[in-house]
């Protein structure tokens, strides 16, 4: 039988304690144990970015991260991202730029976009944005408007 | 009748509060052609939207399917006893447990659970419902199946040979479907030709790769009525088909469509997983959720139809096309889904994209033990256009003509009725050609790159052009191509539009709302579109054939106009004006002549409820486009309008690796009219990149019936850094039948990309490649071999 | 039957004690382990030992003529590190082409080395740079360490000389001579998110136009990342000219042992090796 591991971590700003099987992915923990469904499963192998989350300030694929490894760390999902001023700006930019079609890749794109903007100090050109989202697949938009949205959100207003 | 007293508690809708206080001039505020954000985008971008994957019903079980481990075999024995005994397993079913199942799909040759024989490794043999997906998966491993192998066949041509293994009883020749079409007289066309060329084109397997994997939840209520949470693109047709397959009354099936993570045609047919989930729910009396893994999605989903297409074309010295003769072979796979019917679309491109006086077309879809193909954005047209537009370039070269001039000389014009009987009422084809060529400086580049072919150097540049014709006003495939709308306006002037049309991410919900706003003069946030529940919404034939904006849009306009008439009549009565002198703008009833506001629409509506003849504003409209059914020879006008596009592509070919970089795409699209600029740009950009994947990177590798690359690791979707620069122009021909003049656009942008890329690679290197995709190895090999001639 | 356990030691000696009895599966970034365990390729042992919490196992330092990279250093950290960018540009280049931003943020260098994929992105530059690996164990009261060249450490696809009780703690790379030449090439249609059909690493010193200390490494063309020793020996001590470049490129093509798979045929891999070695050498000759 797989051991259960009790872990405590900061999730979107609040402390959480959960018990998870040692082999469970962080994606399954978020979706099945905690019930936060904004983080999407689309490949389970780190090839599509739909499950992107931020852990201790760095974006990772939740599907590749063992849930017990969240212990003691700070985890931000799309639900947490949109609660920040940058996240709101990103959401508005995605909406206004037409970067959302079926929307399934969008939460992962939003989180990766936040990471990308956080890691750059304002200077974020289109080519850097494209490289920055190379691990996020989108089948609907052709990426143009996603790049538009991230470029717009990267420019702080005022 | 005077204005009735107001309700005791005055409630003001938010948009009403923003309406100008009278008296004041209210300007017309049209949304048509503007950049309108999608209504569902804020929730999607916040992670709030609940797809099927995110839904759970109380008491729900999880379903998993056991598939064949053999390619072609007789099932000798299935033993499910160990699986049944696994704790947490609630049902294990095989064909023997489902006596009433009927064959499903386009060919009605496909049982959901196979009883005595498997014809592909996709074949469903058994299914489990359990407390968790993990338990269900563990139970599958406990099912023992004994097979007796049968000889397989993996090549459509080989399947036609005498003595080939027969896949289906009653189909001794393995032919699943044929199409024959002709107009004119091929012999005469050939006799008149100064140039005749013939080539064979080979089109590969690709698959939809919707980001949301396939899934379904089936739930029976206590009285035996079924609610199906489904990703289907055709809910009303499926209601009937599910009833047939299950042997239950269609009236007891309700289909609810949660938002879906991509469609692209993949959900136009019934595939076994949905009936199987229903069988499991029926067996367990519990809701059953069945969701694929990505590997399953790759390994068992329908594909785009692979085609071997032999094309003969002729032309006269003066540049006039004379004839086209086509023979295609479609690998039908083990069962018949929509892929087999793609010739219906391919023949339209063959016969009618350009003026061709003599045309003949024959195709066979042949059973093999390979994957079966479904419908996929463009529906055969990518395949047909690849061949036709490659030949247009070759003919131009053989005649010593410029490829653009040659195309312009043979291009269709408005008013044309083609040999096939398609009537082009609006047609911006020549504008598309000239615009795409002009904006890309095509002719100069084409000459210069050709001249540079002989020069040494690792990188070669090339440009290619291709065009397409596709239905843009629905398609008469079913007995009706219509869509119904129910519209109600509540007493706060909030409009609810219940439409049969499904939103699958393409933005129809927003466009329908815009069209209604245009008629009723209400702001966008005063409209809710309900489009996902067969118990509520009126009938529609589904989201396919680039039809939704055109058909559902016209239907919504019809319902809105009826509502407007009712409102105006009531307003006229209430205010004492002639209805014709009134207008609706920004939620206000205004004087048409000068926009002088008279009263808020909401106020009038409330007054109707409280009058002695209380009335709700509620209307229905059913729209059926003015197209016809083709005759048995496929002659006739299948669509109310046709879409056109031309695309120029510039590539850079690395001759040392075979890597083709798509640098630029210049597209010109006859879309009738732009309704939502943001939405239509998104459709075109996404379609271009999907076409890029078809041309350059995507291939489902099938060896001996088995999919060898069922993961994004080795099935390569285009990623952000690879996309070309795009320059898109919309040609607005204002179609007389279209909603506000618009035509369909959903499929068009993907269609010409592979063809234009082939022509660009030829322009760069002097090597023509007749087989897709243009992966580095395929291109490198072709360059080494000097082109895969014939 | 004992229950499966999960351990996240904070000190190296604790981790080594946990590994002592064998039956342990080591978790670092998890990016390979998750996929391989779920597919059944690498079943997780009774003990799952997460080494991420071990202090002092991450970071890049320069000491004793070597650059010392802690096993837990992520690919993203390498890519951003000044020492790596300055002295190991070919490794930095490989890191830039490594998977995706998300995987670079999670995946570790130690993990990429221990995964021992023939197509492992960092292995080719590490091999060309003459890297060695440092392994630690605690057979009894004391921690012992040993080191070995990377080329010896990797013995087959997914197979290394690491013993079950050992932990790879660091990668050590001799600081390349100033003025040395480093090149890295990964074949693909994308900048990253791609498994290499082939990759090449070249490290050499150009002294007055003559090549010295030539090390050519090739990835995804044999069961393990390999050195192109025949091409190296043709180039060593020679001045690059078109004929030599052609000959060395042909030698490299002939000494690789690629397979055909869904990513490329063996023929195409050989062609790429020749063409890209030729291009790399031509580039070096012109620099």
Tab-separated table of N, CA, C and O in Angstrom, chain A residues 11-44:
chain	number	residue	atom	x	y	z
A	11	UNK	N	-0.999	27.611	0.251
A	11	UNK	CA	-1.691	27.524	-1.025
A	11	UNK	C	-2.452	28.826	-1.264
A	11	UNK	O	-3.381	29.146	-0.518
A	12	UNK	N	-2.032	29.530	-2.266
A	12	UNK	CA	-2.676	30.801	-2.625
A	12	UNK	C	-2.825	31.724	-1.410
A	12	UNK	O	-3.858	32.368	-1.215
A	13	UNK	N	-1.810	31.728	-0.570
A	13	UNK	CA	-1.783	32.673	0.537
A	13	UNK	C	-2.295	32.130	1.849
A	13	UNK	O	-2.181	32.792	2.879
A	14	UNK	N	-2.883	30.926	1.827
A	14	UNK	CA	-3.411	30.373	3.087
A	14	UNK	C	-2.714	29.045	3.386
A	14	UNK	O	-2.407	28.281	2.476
A	15	UNK	N	-2.507	28.779	4.650
A	15	UNK	CA	-1.847	27.541	5.043
A	15	UNK	C	-2.815	26.366	4.899
A	15	UNK	O	-3.982	26.463	5.281
A	16	UNK	N	-2.324	25.260	4.308
A	16	UNK	CA	-3.162	24.071	4.146
A	16	UNK	C	-2.433	22.871	4.699
A	16	UNK	O	-1.225	22.761	4.558
A	17	UNK	N	-3.169	21.972	5.295
A	17	UNK	CA	-2.598	20.688	5.689
A	17	UNK	C	-3.429	19.605	5.020
A	17	UNK	O	-4.658	19.628	5.112
A	18	UNK	N	-2.765	18.704	4.325
A	18	UNK	CA	-3.506	17.610	3.681
A	18	UNK	C	-2.697	16.330	3.794
A	18	UNK	O	-1.489	16.352	4.037
A	19	UNK	N	-3.400	15.235	3.592
A	19	UNK	CA	-2.745	13.947	3.577
A	19	UNK	C	-2.832	13.413	2.150
A	19	UNK	O	-3.915	13.389	1.560
A	20	UNK	N	-1.685	13.029	1.616
A	20	UNK	CA	-1.667	12.582	0.214
A	20	UNK	C	-0.877	11.287	0.091
A	20	UNK	O	0.080	11.064	0.840
A	21	UNK	N	-1.256	10.432	-0.863
A	21	UNK	CA	-0.405	9.274	-1.153
A	21	UNK	C	0.953	9.759	-1.657
A	21	UNK	O	1.027	10.762	-2.356
A	22	UNK	N	1.995	9.035	-1.329
A	22	UNK	CA	3.341	9.542	-1.611
A	22	UNK	C	3.603	9.680	-3.111
A	22	UNK	O	4.461	10.441	-3.534
A	23	UNK	N	2.878	8.918	-3.936
A	23	UNK	CA	3.146	8.954	-5.369
A	23	UNK	C	2.207	9.889	-6.123
A	23	UNK	O	2.287	10.020	-7.345
A	24	UNK	N	1.323	10.530	-5.393
A	24	UNK	CA	0.344	11.399	-6.066
A	24	UNK	C	1.039	12.630	-6.643
A	24	UNK	O	1.991	13.151	-6.063
A	25	UNK	N	0.535	13.079	-7.792
A	25	UNK	CA	1.084	14.310	-8.353
A	25	UNK	C	0.420	15.509	-7.688
A	25	UNK	O	-0.688	15.409	-7.144
A	26	UNK	N	1.099	16.632	-7.752
A	26	UNK	CA	0.510	17.857	-7.210
A	26	UNK	C	-0.763	18.218	-7.979
A	26	UNK	O	-1.717	18.742	-7.413
A	27	UNK	N	-0.783	17.880	-9.264
A	27	UNK	CA	-1.990	18.140	-10.057
A	27	UNK	C	-3.188	17.380	-9.482
A	27	UNK	O	-4.258	17.958	-9.264
A	28	UNK	N	-3.000	16.091	-9.233
A	28	UNK	CA	-4.103	15.307	-8.672
A	28	UNK	C	-4.476	15.811	-7.278
A	28	UNK	O	-5.650	15.838	-6.916
A	29	UNK	N	-3.466	16.201	-6.510
A	29	UNK	CA	-3.780	16.726	-5.180
A	29	UNK	C	-4.656	17.976	-5.281
A	29	UNK	O	-5.670	18.089	-4.585
A	30	UNK	N	-4.253	18.893	-6.160
A	30	UNK	CA	-5.015	20.140	-6.274
A	30	UNK	C	-6.437	19.859	-6.736
A	30	UNK	O	-7.402	20.399	-6.199
A	31	UNK	N	-6.572	18.997	-7.732
A	31	UNK	CA	-7.881	18.770	-8.339
A	31	UNK	C	-8.753	17.820	-7.524
A	31	UNK	O	-9.933	18.091	-7.301
A	32	UNK	N	-8.149	16.707	-7.102
A	32	UNK	CA	-8.970	15.646	-6.499
A	32	UNK	C	-9.058	15.766	-4.980
A	32	UNK	O	-10.077	15.439	-4.396
A	33	UNK	N	-7.969	16.175	-4.346
A	33	UNK	CA	-7.984	16.231	-2.878
A	33	UNK	C	-8.502	17.586	-2.397
A	33	UNK	O	-9.347	17.661	-1.526
A	34	UNK	N	-7.983	18.653	-3.013
A	34	UNK	CA	-8.335	19.990	-2.528
A	34	UNK	C	-9.536	20.568	-3.274
A	34	UNK	O	-10.275	21.382	-2.732
A	35	UNK	N	-9.738	20.119	-4.540
A	35	UNK	CA	-10.918	20.585	-5.267
A	35	UNK	C	-10.720	21.898	-6.005
A	35	UNK	O	-11.688	22.574	-6.363
A	36	UNK	N	-9.470	22.260	-6.246
A	36	UNK	CA	-9.202	23.451	-7.074
A	36	UNK	C	-9.026	22.983	-8.514
A	36	UNK	O	-8.002	22.392	-8.860
A	37	UNK	N	-10.033	23.244	-9.355
A	37	UNK	CA	-10.014	22.642	-10.691
A	37	UNK	C	-9.516	23.595	-11.776
A	37	UNK	O	-9.567	23.257	-12.950
A	38	UNK	N	-9.038	24.761	-11.395
A	38	UNK	CA	-8.504	25.670	-12.417
A	38	UNK	C	-7.252	25.127	-13.081
A	38	UNK	O	-6.982	25.403	-14.241
A	39	UNK	N	-6.483	24.343	-12.350
A	39	UNK	CA	-5.271	23.732	-12.890
A	39	UNK	C	-5.695	22.497	-13.687
A	39	UNK	O	-6.339	21.614	-13.143
A	40	UNK	N	-5.338	22.454	-14.976
A	40	UNK	CA	-5.917	21.445	-15.867
A	40	UNK	C	-4.972	20.293	-16.151
A	40	UNK	O	-3.762	20.484	-16.283
A	41	UNK	N	-5.556	19.120	-16.315
A	41	UNK	CA	-4.828	17.974	-16.868
A	41	UNK	C	-5.015	17.980	-18.374
A	41	UNK	O	-6.147	18.022	-18.851
A	42	UNK	N	-3.908	17.964	-19.110
A	42	UNK	CA	-4.054	17.759	-20.555
A	42	UNK	C	-3.042	16.784	-21.110
A	42	UNK	O	-3.196	16.330	-22.234
A	43	UNK	N	-1.967	16.487	-20.377
A	43	UNK	CA	-1.062	15.449	-20.887
A	43	UNK	C	-0.434	14.601	-19.781
A	43	UNK	O	-0.106	13.454	-20.004
A	44	UNK	N	-0.240	15.178	-18.608
A	44	UNK	CA	0.329	14.410	-17.507
A	44	UNK	C	1.807	14.114	-17.652
A	44	UNK	O	2.358	13.317	-16.889
